[in-house]
Amino acid sequence: MNLAGICAGLLRLFGGRVQTAARLEAEAAEPPDPLQVGLDLAATGDPAGCLRLWLAAEYLDIDEEKLRIQFLLLDALRRRLNAGPLEEEEGVSALIKEFSLSGLPGGPELLARCRSIRLARLWRDGLLEDIAVMADQTDWRQPAALAVQAKALCRLLAAEEPIAPSLARLFINAWLTLLFHPEAGPQNERLRQTLLDFSAERLRRQAARMSGGAGLLRQWEELISILESLRNLTKEPICAPALAFQAGLAERHCALIKSGRAAFADETAWLAAGAAYSAAGESLLLLREGREEDALAELPDDEGDSFAAWGAAEVRAACGLRFLCDRRLREAEQVLTGGPAHWTAELEETLLDVLHDELDGAELAASLGILALLPPGSGAADAFCAALAAQAARLRADGASPRLLAAVTAKAAALRPDDEAARKLHEEALLNLELARINEAFACDCFAEAARVAAASRFPQAREHFFAEAGQAAARIACGGCADQEAAAYVLEELQAACSAVDAECCSVGKARL
C-alpha cells in the first residue's frame, strides 16, 4: 500500500471515531424522558418519586398511568403502616395529603386509620390537648378513636385548671357516646352509673367556673335521656347528635327515633330527640354555642318533617328570647312571628319585664306583635293587661299616636274581657282615634273618608265632631276658601253628599250660602 492509501485509511478511521464521539455527546446532551424515568422509579419501588417527577414536569395527559402509580403508592403506604404503625403514621399521612390519595378507593380508610394511630401516639405521649384538637378529624365510628378522645377529654375535665366551654361540650358528646357504646363502653350498668356520677360531679365543678355553665349541665341531662331511650331501640352503636352529624349517622338515628315513639317518656321528649338529629339539628347545635344568628341562618328551608319543624320552633323561641333580653325588640318580633315558635315561661317572663320599661312607639308595637303569640287562657294575662294599661297611661300623658294608644288598649282589653277599667280605657282610645281620623280627612278635604269614619262609628261624639268640622269647612268655603264660584259650588256639593252619608236628614250644611 502506497503512502496515499495509508493516509486515506487513517483519515477514515479517525473521522469515524470523531463522528461516533460527537453522536454520543449529542445523545448525552438530550434530556431524559421524564415519563420513562418516572416509570423506572416506580418499578424500583419508589412510586412517590415517580409522582413527584411527573408533577414537576407538568405531565397532564397521563391520567391512566398516574392513577396506576397512585394505587401502587397506596398499597406501599398500607404495607408501611402495617410494619410500624406508631413510627410510620406521620410520614404516611403526609404522603396521602401530598398526592391526594384520600380521593381514591381505600384512601379514606387509610387516612382514618392514620388518624386513629396518631390519637394512640398522642395518648401514649400524654398530649391530651393535642388529642382534643383532632376532634374535627376523628372518625367517631371507630371505637378505639372514640375511646381515646373521650378518655383524654375526661382527664382534662378532671384537672384543676378551667377548660373552655367548647371543650366541655365536646367532653359531654364524646364521653356519653363512649359510656353508651355497646363495645367500647362499660359492659355492666353498675360501672356505667359509677362513671356517670363521677363525670357529672367533675362537670359541675367546671360549670361553676364558667359563664353559661347551667346550659352545659342541662345539655348533659338531656343527652343522657336521649341516649338512654336510643339504647332501648337498637344494639348498634349510638352517638350524640354533634358526633352523628360529623360521622354521617344523623339520618340513621333520626329514622330510629321516628319508628320508636314508645321508647320515650312523652311526645315532647320524642320530638326533642328527633329534632336533635333532624335537618334542624345543626341549628340546635349552633344555638348551644351561643351563635343565635348563625343558628337562624342554618334553619332548613323545608320544615315539613315533624322533627325539623319542632327543632326550628325551638331555635326561633331561643333566639327570640335572646333578642328580647338584649332589648332588640324588632328583631325578636321578626324571629318569633316569622314561623312557629315555642312559647316558654322564660319568654313570657322576659316580655313582661320589657313591658314594664319605658318603650318608644316602635318598641311597643314590636312587643304587641310578640304578645299576640300568648297562648289563650294564659295565667299571665292579668299581669300583661296591667302592664299595657300602665303603658297606655304613659302614652296618653306623652301625647302619643292615637293609633298606637288604641292598639295597646285593644290588647289589654282582649287579655281581660271582663275588666271594666280596661274596656273603658280602650273605648276612650278608640274614640280619640276616630276623632283623629276625621280631623286628618278634613285637613286634606277628603270629606267622603271623614263621613265613612263617622258613619261607621258607634260613638255619638264621632258624628257630632264630624258635623262640627263640616260646619267649619262650609264657613271656610263661604269666606272665599275656593278659587272661584264654580269651584266653591263643587266643593260644597261634595261636602253636602258627605253629610248626607252620615245623616240623610241633616240640612245644616245646606243652609250655608256662598
Coordinates of C-alpha atoms in Angstrom, one line a residue:
M1 CA 0.0 0.0 0.0
N2 CA 1.4 3.3 -1.0
L3 CA 1.6 6.3 1.3
A4 CA -1.5 8.0 -0.1
G5 CA -3.6 4.9 0.7
I6 CA -2.3 4.7 4.2
C7 CA -3.2 8.4 4.9
A8 CA -6.7 8.0 3.5
G9 CA -7.3 5.0 5.7
L10 CA -6.1 6.8 8.8
L11 CA -8.4 9.7 8.0
R12 CA -11.4 7.4 7.7
L13 CA -10.5 5.8 11.0
F14 CA -10.1 9.0 12.9
G15 CA -13.1 10.6 11.2
G16 CA -15.4 7.7 12.2
R17 CA -14.3 7.9 15.8
V18 CA -14.9 11.6 15.8
Q19 CA -18.4 11.1 14.4
T20 CA -19.1 8.4 17.0
A21 CA -17.9 10.6 19.8
A22 CA -20.0 13.5 18.5
R23 CA -23.0 11.3 18.3
L24 CA -22.6 10.1 21.9
E25 CA -22.0 13.6 23.1
A26 CA -25.2 14.8 21.4
E27 CA -27.2 11.9 22.9
A28 CA -25.8 12.6 26.4
A29 CA -26.9 16.3 26.0
E30 CA -30.5 15.2 25.2
P31 CA -32.7 15.4 28.5
P32 CA -34.1 12.0 29.6
D33 CA -37.8 11.4 29.1
P34 CA -39.5 12.1 32.5
L35 CA -42.3 9.7 31.7
Q36 CA -39.8 6.8 31.3
V37 CA -37.7 7.9 34.3
G38 CA -40.8 8.0 36.4
L39 CA -41.8 4.5 35.4
D40 CA -38.4 3.3 36.2
L41 CA -38.6 4.9 39.6
A42 CA -41.9 3.2 40.2
A43 CA -40.6 -0.2 39.0
T44 CA -37.7 0.1 41.5
G45 CA -40.1 0.7 44.5
D46 CA -40.3 4.5 44.5
P47 CA -43.8 5.4 43.3
A48 CA -43.7 8.6 45.3
G49 CA -40.6 9.7 43.5
C50 CA -42.3 8.9 40.2
L51 CA -45.3 11.1 41.0
R52 CA -43.1 13.9 42.2
L53 CA -41.2 13.8 38.9
W54 CA -44.3 13.8 36.8
L55 CA -45.8 16.7 38.9
A56 CA -42.6 18.7 38.4
A57 CA -42.7 18.0 34.7
E58 CA -46.3 19.0 34.5
Y59 CA -47.5 15.9 32.7
L60 CA -51.2 16.4 32.1
D61 CA -52.1 13.7 29.6
I62 CA -51.1 10.5 31.5
D63 CA -54.1 10.1 33.8
E64 CA -54.2 6.3 33.4
E65 CA -50.5 5.9 34.2
K66 CA -50.8 8.4 37.1
L67 CA -53.7 6.6 38.6
R68 CA -51.9 3.3 38.3
I69 CA -48.9 4.7 40.2
Q70 CA -51.2 6.3 42.8
F71 CA -52.6 2.9 43.6
L72 CA -49.1 1.4 43.8
L73 CA -48.2 4.1 46.3
L74 CA -51.4 3.5 48.3
D75 CA -50.5 -0.2 48.6
A76 CA -47.0 0.7 49.6
L77 CA -48.2 3.0 52.3
R78 CA -50.5 0.4 53.6
R79 CA -47.7 -2.1 54.0
R80 CA -45.5 0.6 55.5
L81 CA -48.2 1.4 58.1
N82 CA -48.6 -2.2 58.9
A83 CA -44.9 -2.6 59.5
G84 CA -44.6 0.2 62.0
P85 CA -47.9 2.0 62.9
L86 CA -46.7 4.4 65.5
E87 CA -43.4 5.2 63.7
E88 CA -44.7 5.5 60.2
E89 CA -48.1 7.2 60.7
E90 CA -46.8 10.7 60.3
G91 CA -44.9 10.0 57.1
V92 CA -47.8 8.0 55.6
S93 CA -50.3 10.8 56.4
A94 CA -48.0 13.4 54.8
L95 CA -47.8 11.3 51.5
I96 CA -51.6 10.8 51.5
K97 CA -52.1 14.5 51.6
E98 CA -49.2 15.3 49.2
F99 CA -50.6 13.1 46.4
S100 CA -54.4 13.5 47.2
L101 CA -54.7 9.8 47.8
S102 CA -57.8 10.2 50.1
G103 CA -59.9 10.5 47.0
L104 CA -59.1 7.0 45.8
P105 CA -60.9 3.9 46.8
G106 CA -59.3 2.8 50.1
G107 CA -57.8 6.2 50.6
P108 CA -60.3 7.5 53.2
E109 CA -60.0 4.3 55.2
L110 CA -56.2 4.5 55.3
L111 CA -56.4 8.2 56.3
A112 CA -58.8 7.4 59.1
R113 CA -56.5 4.6 60.3
C114 CA -53.6 7.1 60.3
R115 CA -55.6 9.5 62.5
S116 CA -56.6 6.7 64.9
I117 CA -52.9 5.7 65.2
R118 CA -52.0 9.4 65.7
L119 CA -54.5 9.5 68.6
A120 CA -52.9 6.4 70.1
R121 CA -49.4 8.0 69.8
L122 CA -50.6 11.3 71.4
W123 CA -52.3 9.3 74.2
R124 CA -49.0 7.4 74.7
D125 CA -47.1 10.7 75.0
G126 CA -49.7 12.3 77.3
L127 CA -50.5 15.1 74.8
L128 CA -54.2 15.4 75.9
E129 CA -54.7 18.9 74.4
D130 CA -53.4 17.7 71.0
I131 CA -55.9 14.9 71.1
A132 CA -58.8 17.3 71.7
V133 CA -57.6 19.5 68.8
M134 CA -58.1 16.4 66.5
A135 CA -61.8 16.2 67.3
D136 CA -62.9 17.5 63.9
Q137 CA -60.7 14.9 62.2
T138 CA -61.8 12.0 64.3
D139 CA -63.8 9.1 62.9
W140 CA -66.3 8.6 65.7
R141 CA -67.4 5.3 64.2
Q142 CA -64.1 3.7 65.2
P143 CA -64.4 2.5 68.8
A144 CA -60.7 3.0 69.5
A145 CA -60.7 6.6 68.3
L146 CA -63.8 7.3 70.3
A147 CA -62.3 5.8 73.4
V148 CA -59.0 7.8 73.2
Q149 CA -60.9 11.1 72.6
A150 CA -63.4 10.5 75.4
K151 CA -60.7 9.5 77.9
A152 CA -58.4 12.4 77.1
L153 CA -61.3 14.9 77.5
C154 CA -62.3 13.3 80.8
R155 CA -58.8 13.8 82.1
L156 CA -58.8 17.4 81.0
L157 CA -62.1 17.9 82.7
A158 CA -60.9 16.3 85.9
A159 CA -57.9 18.6 86.1
E160 CA -58.0 21.6 88.4
E161 CA -57.4 24.0 85.5
P162 CA -60.6 25.6 84.0
I163 CA -61.4 24.4 80.5
A164 CA -63.2 26.3 77.7
P165 CA -67.0 25.8 77.2
S166 CA -66.4 24.4 73.7
L167 CA -64.1 21.7 75.3
A168 CA -66.7 20.9 77.9
R169 CA -69.4 20.4 75.2
L170 CA -67.0 18.1 73.3
F171 CA -66.5 16.2 76.5
I172 CA -70.2 15.7 77.0
N173 CA -70.7 14.5 73.5
A174 CA -67.7 12.1 73.4
W175 CA -67.9 10.8 77.0
L176 CA -71.6 10.0 76.9
T177 CA -71.2 8.4 73.5
L178 CA -68.5 6.2 74.9
L179 CA -70.4 5.2 78.0
F180 CA -73.4 4.1 75.9
H181 CA -71.3 2.4 73.3
P182 CA -72.1 -1.4 73.2
E183 CA -68.5 -2.4 72.5
A184 CA -66.1 0.3 73.8
G185 CA -68.2 1.4 76.7
P186 CA -68.8 -0.2 80.1
Q187 CA -70.3 -3.7 79.9
N188 CA -72.4 -3.6 83.0
E189 CA -74.9 -1.0 84.3
R190 CA -73.3 -0.5 87.7
L191 CA -70.0 0.6 86.2
R192 CA -71.7 2.9 83.7
Q193 CA -73.6 4.6 86.5
T194 CA -70.5 5.0 88.6
L195 CA -68.7 6.6 85.7
L196 CA -71.7 8.8 85.0
D197 CA -71.8 10.0 88.6
F198 CA -68.1 10.6 88.7
S199 CA -68.0 12.7 85.5
A200 CA -71.2 14.6 86.4
E201 CA -69.5 15.8 89.6
R202 CA -66.4 16.9 87.6
L203 CA -68.6 18.7 85.1
R204 CA -70.5 20.5 87.8
R205 CA -67.2 21.8 89.2
Q206 CA -66.1 23.1 85.8
A207 CA -69.5 24.6 85.0
A208 CA -69.4 26.6 88.3
R209 CA -66.3 28.4 86.9
M210 CA -67.7 29.5 83.6
S211 CA -70.5 31.7 82.2
G212 CA -73.3 29.5 80.8
G213 CA -72.4 26.6 83.0
A214 CA -76.1 25.9 83.7
G215 CA -76.6 25.3 80.0
L216 CA -73.8 22.6 80.0
L217 CA -75.5 20.8 82.9
R218 CA -78.8 20.9 81.0
Q219 CA -77.2 19.5 77.9
W220 CA -75.7 16.7 80.0
E221 CA -79.1 15.6 81.4
E222 CA -80.9 16.0 78.0
L223 CA -78.3 13.9 76.2
I224 CA -78.3 11.1 78.8
S225 CA -82.1 11.0 78.4
I226 CA -81.8 10.7 74.6
L227 CA -79.1 8.0 74.6
E228 CA -81.0 6.0 77.3
S229 CA -84.0 5.9 75.0
L230 CA -82.0 5.1 71.9
R231 CA -80.2 2.3 73.6
N232 CA -83.6 0.6 74.0
L233 CA -84.2 0.7 70.3
T234 CA -81.0 -0.8 68.9
K235 CA -78.0 -2.9 69.6
E236 CA -75.9 -0.8 67.1
P237 CA -73.6 1.9 68.4
I238 CA -75.4 5.3 69.1
C239 CA -73.8 8.7 69.5
A240 CA -74.5 12.3 70.4
P241 CA -76.1 14.5 67.7
A242 CA -72.9 16.5 67.2
L243 CA -70.9 13.4 66.6
A244 CA -73.6 11.8 64.5
F245 CA -73.6 14.7 62.1
Q246 CA -69.8 14.6 61.8
A247 CA -69.8 10.8 61.2
G248 CA -72.7 10.9 58.7
L249 CA -75.0 8.9 61.1
A250 CA -77.7 11.6 61.9
E251 CA -80.3 10.3 59.4
R252 CA -80.0 6.7 60.8
H253 CA -80.6 8.0 64.3
C254 CA -83.5 10.1 63.2
A255 CA -85.2 7.2 61.4
L256 CA -84.6 5.1 64.6
I257 CA -86.3 7.7 66.8
K258 CA -89.2 8.1 64.3
S259 CA -90.1 4.4 64.5
G260 CA -89.5 4.2 68.3
R261 CA -92.1 6.5 69.8
A262 CA -92.8 4.1 72.6
A263 CA -89.2 4.3 73.9
F264 CA -89.7 7.9 75.0
A265 CA -91.5 9.2 78.1
D266 CA -93.9 11.5 76.2
E267 CA -94.4 13.2 72.8
T268 CA -92.3 16.2 73.8
A269 CA -89.3 14.0 74.7
W270 CA -89.8 12.1 71.4
L271 CA -89.9 15.3 69.3
A272 CA -86.9 16.8 71.1
A273 CA -84.8 13.7 70.5
G274 CA -85.8 13.5 66.8
A275 CA -85.2 17.3 66.3
A276 CA -81.6 16.9 67.6
Y277 CA -80.8 14.6 64.7
S278 CA -83.1 16.2 62.1
A279 CA -82.5 18.8 59.4
A280 CA -82.7 21.4 62.2
G281 CA -80.2 19.6 64.4
E282 CA -77.2 21.6 63.3
S283 CA -79.1 24.8 64.0
L284 CA -79.7 23.5 67.5
L285 CA -76.0 22.7 68.0
L286 CA -75.1 26.3 66.9
L287 CA -77.7 27.6 69.4
R288 CA -75.9 25.7 72.2
E289 CA -72.7 27.5 71.3
G290 CA -74.5 30.9 71.7
R291 CA -74.4 31.6 68.0
E292 CA -78.0 32.6 67.6
E293 CA -77.8 34.4 64.3
D294 CA -75.9 31.5 62.7
A295 CA -78.5 29.1 64.1
L296 CA -81.3 31.1 62.4
A297 CA -79.3 31.2 59.1
E298 CA -78.8 27.4 59.2
L299 CA -82.5 26.6 59.6
P300 CA -83.7 24.3 56.8
D301 CA -85.9 25.8 54.1
D302 CA -88.3 22.8 54.3
E303 CA -89.7 22.2 57.8
G304 CA -92.3 19.7 56.6
D305 CA -90.8 16.9 58.8
S306 CA -92.3 17.0 62.3
F307 CA -88.8 16.7 63.9
A308 CA -87.4 19.5 61.8
A309 CA -90.4 21.7 62.5
W310 CA -90.1 21.1 66.2
G311 CA -86.4 21.9 66.2
A312 CA -87.0 25.1 64.1
A313 CA -89.6 26.3 66.6
E314 CA -87.1 25.7 69.4
V315 CA -84.5 27.7 67.6
R316 CA -86.8 30.6 67.0
A317 CA -88.0 30.7 70.6
A318 CA -84.5 30.7 72.0
C319 CA -83.2 33.3 69.5
G320 CA -86.3 35.5 70.1
L321 CA -85.7 35.2 73.9
R322 CA -82.0 36.3 73.4
F323 CA -83.1 39.3 71.3
L324 CA -85.7 40.2 73.9
C325 CA -83.1 40.1 76.7
D326 CA -80.9 42.4 74.7
R327 CA -83.9 44.7 74.0
R328 CA -83.6 44.1 70.3
L329 CA -87.4 44.1 70.2
R330 CA -88.0 44.5 66.4
E331 CA -85.6 41.5 65.7
A332 CA -87.3 39.5 68.4
E333 CA -90.7 40.1 66.8
Q334 CA -89.4 39.2 63.3
V335 CA -88.0 35.9 64.6
L336 CA -90.9 34.9 66.8
T337 CA -93.6 35.7 64.3
G338 CA -91.6 34.6 61.2
G339 CA -92.6 30.9 61.8
P340 CA -93.9 28.6 64.5
A341 CA -92.1 29.2 67.8
H342 CA -92.4 27.6 71.2
W343 CA -93.9 29.9 73.9
T344 CA -92.0 29.3 77.1
A345 CA -92.3 30.6 80.6
E346 CA -88.9 32.3 80.3
L347 CA -90.1 34.1 77.1
E348 CA -93.3 35.2 78.9
E349 CA -91.4 36.5 81.9
T350 CA -88.9 38.4 79.8
L351 CA -91.6 40.0 77.7
L352 CA -93.5 41.1 80.8
D353 CA -90.2 42.7 82.1
V354 CA -89.9 44.5 78.8
L355 CA -93.4 45.9 79.0
H356 CA -92.5 47.5 82.4
D357 CA -89.8 49.5 80.7
E358 CA -90.3 52.9 79.0
L359 CA -90.7 51.9 75.4
D360 CA -90.9 54.1 72.3
G361 CA -93.6 53.5 69.7
A362 CA -91.6 51.1 67.5
E363 CA -90.6 49.0 70.6
L364 CA -94.1 48.9 71.9
A365 CA -95.5 47.9 68.5
A366 CA -93.0 45.0 68.3
S367 CA -93.9 44.0 71.9
L368 CA -97.6 43.8 70.9
G369 CA -96.6 41.7 67.9
I370 CA -94.9 39.2 70.2
L371 CA -97.7 39.3 72.8
A372 CA -100.1 38.1 70.1
L373 CA -98.4 34.7 70.5
L374 CA -99.5 34.4 74.1
P375 CA -101.5 31.1 74.4
P376 CA -105.2 31.5 75.2
G377 CA -106.1 31.2 78.8
S378 CA -102.5 32.0 80.0
G379 CA -102.2 32.7 83.7
A380 CA -100.1 35.8 82.8
A381 CA -103.0 37.6 81.1
D382 CA -103.8 39.8 84.1
A383 CA -100.2 40.8 84.5
F384 CA -99.9 41.7 80.8
C385 CA -103.1 43.6 81.0
A386 CA -101.9 45.7 83.9
A387 CA -98.6 46.4 82.2
L388 CA -100.3 47.5 79.0
A389 CA -102.7 49.8 81.0
A390 CA -99.6 51.4 82.5
Q391 CA -98.1 51.9 79.1
A392 CA -101.4 53.4 77.8
A393 CA -101.4 55.9 80.7
R394 CA -97.8 56.9 79.9
L395 CA -98.6 57.2 76.1
R396 CA -101.6 59.4 76.8
A397 CA -99.6 61.7 79.0
D398 CA -96.9 61.9 76.4
G399 CA -99.4 62.7 73.6
A400 CA -98.5 59.6 71.7
S401 CA -100.1 58.5 68.4
P402 CA -103.9 57.6 68.8
R403 CA -103.3 54.6 66.6
L404 CA -100.6 53.2 69.0
L405 CA -102.7 54.0 72.0
A406 CA -105.7 52.2 70.5
A407 CA -103.6 49.1 69.7
V408 CA -102.2 49.0 73.2
T409 CA -105.6 49.3 74.9
A410 CA -107.2 46.9 72.5
K411 CA -104.7 44.2 73.5
A412 CA -105.2 45.0 77.2
A413 CA -109.0 44.6 76.8
A414 CA -108.6 41.4 74.9
L415 CA -106.5 39.9 77.6
R416 CA -109.1 40.7 80.3
P417 CA -112.6 40.9 78.6
D418 CA -114.3 41.2 82.0
D419 CA -112.1 44.1 83.2
E420 CA -114.4 47.2 83.1
A421 CA -111.5 49.6 83.5
A422 CA -109.6 48.1 80.6
R423 CA -112.7 48.2 78.5
K424 CA -113.4 51.9 79.2
L425 CA -109.7 52.7 78.5
H426 CA -110.0 51.0 75.2
E427 CA -113.2 52.8 74.2
E428 CA -111.7 56.1 75.1
A429 CA -108.7 55.3 72.9
L430 CA -111.0 54.2 70.1
L431 CA -113.0 57.4 70.2
N432 CA -109.8 59.5 70.2
L433 CA -108.6 57.5 67.2
E434 CA -111.8 58.1 65.2
L435 CA -111.7 61.8 66.0
A436 CA -108.1 62.0 64.9
R437 CA -109.0 60.2 61.6
I438 CA -111.9 62.6 61.0
N439 CA -109.6 65.5 61.6
E440 CA -107.0 64.1 59.2
A441 CA -109.6 63.6 56.5
F442 CA -111.0 67.1 56.8
A443 CA -107.4 68.5 56.8
C444 CA -107.0 67.2 53.2
D445 CA -110.6 67.8 52.1
C446 CA -111.3 64.1 52.0
F447 CA -115.0 64.6 53.0
A448 CA -116.1 61.1 51.9
E449 CA -113.4 59.5 54.1
A450 CA -114.4 61.6 57.1
A451 CA -118.0 60.6 56.5
R452 CA -117.2 56.9 56.3
V453 CA -115.4 57.0 59.7
A454 CA -118.3 58.9 61.3
A455 CA -121.0 56.7 59.8
A456 CA -119.3 53.5 61.0
S457 CA -118.6 54.8 64.5
R458 CA -120.6 53.6 67.4
F459 CA -119.8 56.8 69.3
P460 CA -122.3 59.7 69.0
Q461 CA -119.3 62.0 69.7
A462 CA -117.7 61.0 66.4
R463 CA -120.7 62.1 64.4
E464 CA -121.1 65.3 66.4
H465 CA -117.4 66.0 65.7
F466 CA -117.9 65.3 62.0
F467 CA -120.7 67.9 61.7
A468 CA -118.7 70.4 63.7
E469 CA -115.8 70.0 61.3
A470 CA -118.2 70.1 58.3
G471 CA -119.6 73.4 59.6
Q472 CA -116.1 74.9 59.8
A473 CA -115.4 73.6 56.3
A474 CA -118.5 75.3 55.0
A475 CA -117.6 78.5 56.7
R476 CA -114.2 78.5 55.0
I477 CA -115.8 78.0 51.6
A478 CA -118.2 80.8 52.3
C479 CA -115.3 83.1 53.2
G480 CA -113.7 82.6 49.8
G481 CA -111.7 79.4 50.5
C482 CA -112.0 78.3 46.9
A483 CA -110.6 79.8 43.7
D484 CA -113.9 80.8 42.2
Q485 CA -117.6 80.5 42.5
E486 CA -117.7 77.3 40.3
A487 CA -115.1 75.6 42.5
A488 CA -116.8 76.6 45.6
A489 CA -120.1 75.1 44.4
Y490 CA -118.4 71.8 43.5
V491 CA -116.6 71.5 46.9
L492 CA -119.8 72.4 48.7
E493 CA -121.7 69.7 46.8
E494 CA -119.1 67.1 47.9
L495 CA -119.5 68.3 51.5
Q496 CA -123.3 68.1 51.3
A497 CA -123.0 64.5 50.0
A498 CA -120.7 63.5 52.8
C499 CA -123.1 65.0 55.4
S500 CA -126.0 63.1 53.9
A501 CA -124.0 59.9 54.1
V502 CA -123.7 60.4 57.9
D503 CA -127.3 61.7 58.4
A504 CA -129.7 61.9 55.4
E505 CA -132.0 64.4 57.3
C506 CA -129.2 66.8 58.1
C507 CA -129.6 70.2 56.5
S508 CA -127.0 72.2 58.5
V509 CA -124.6 72.5 55.6
G510 CA -127.4 73.0 53.1
K511 CA -128.3 76.3 54.9
A512 CA -124.9 77.7 54.2
R513 CA -124.8 80.3 51.5
L514 CA -121.8 81.4 49.4

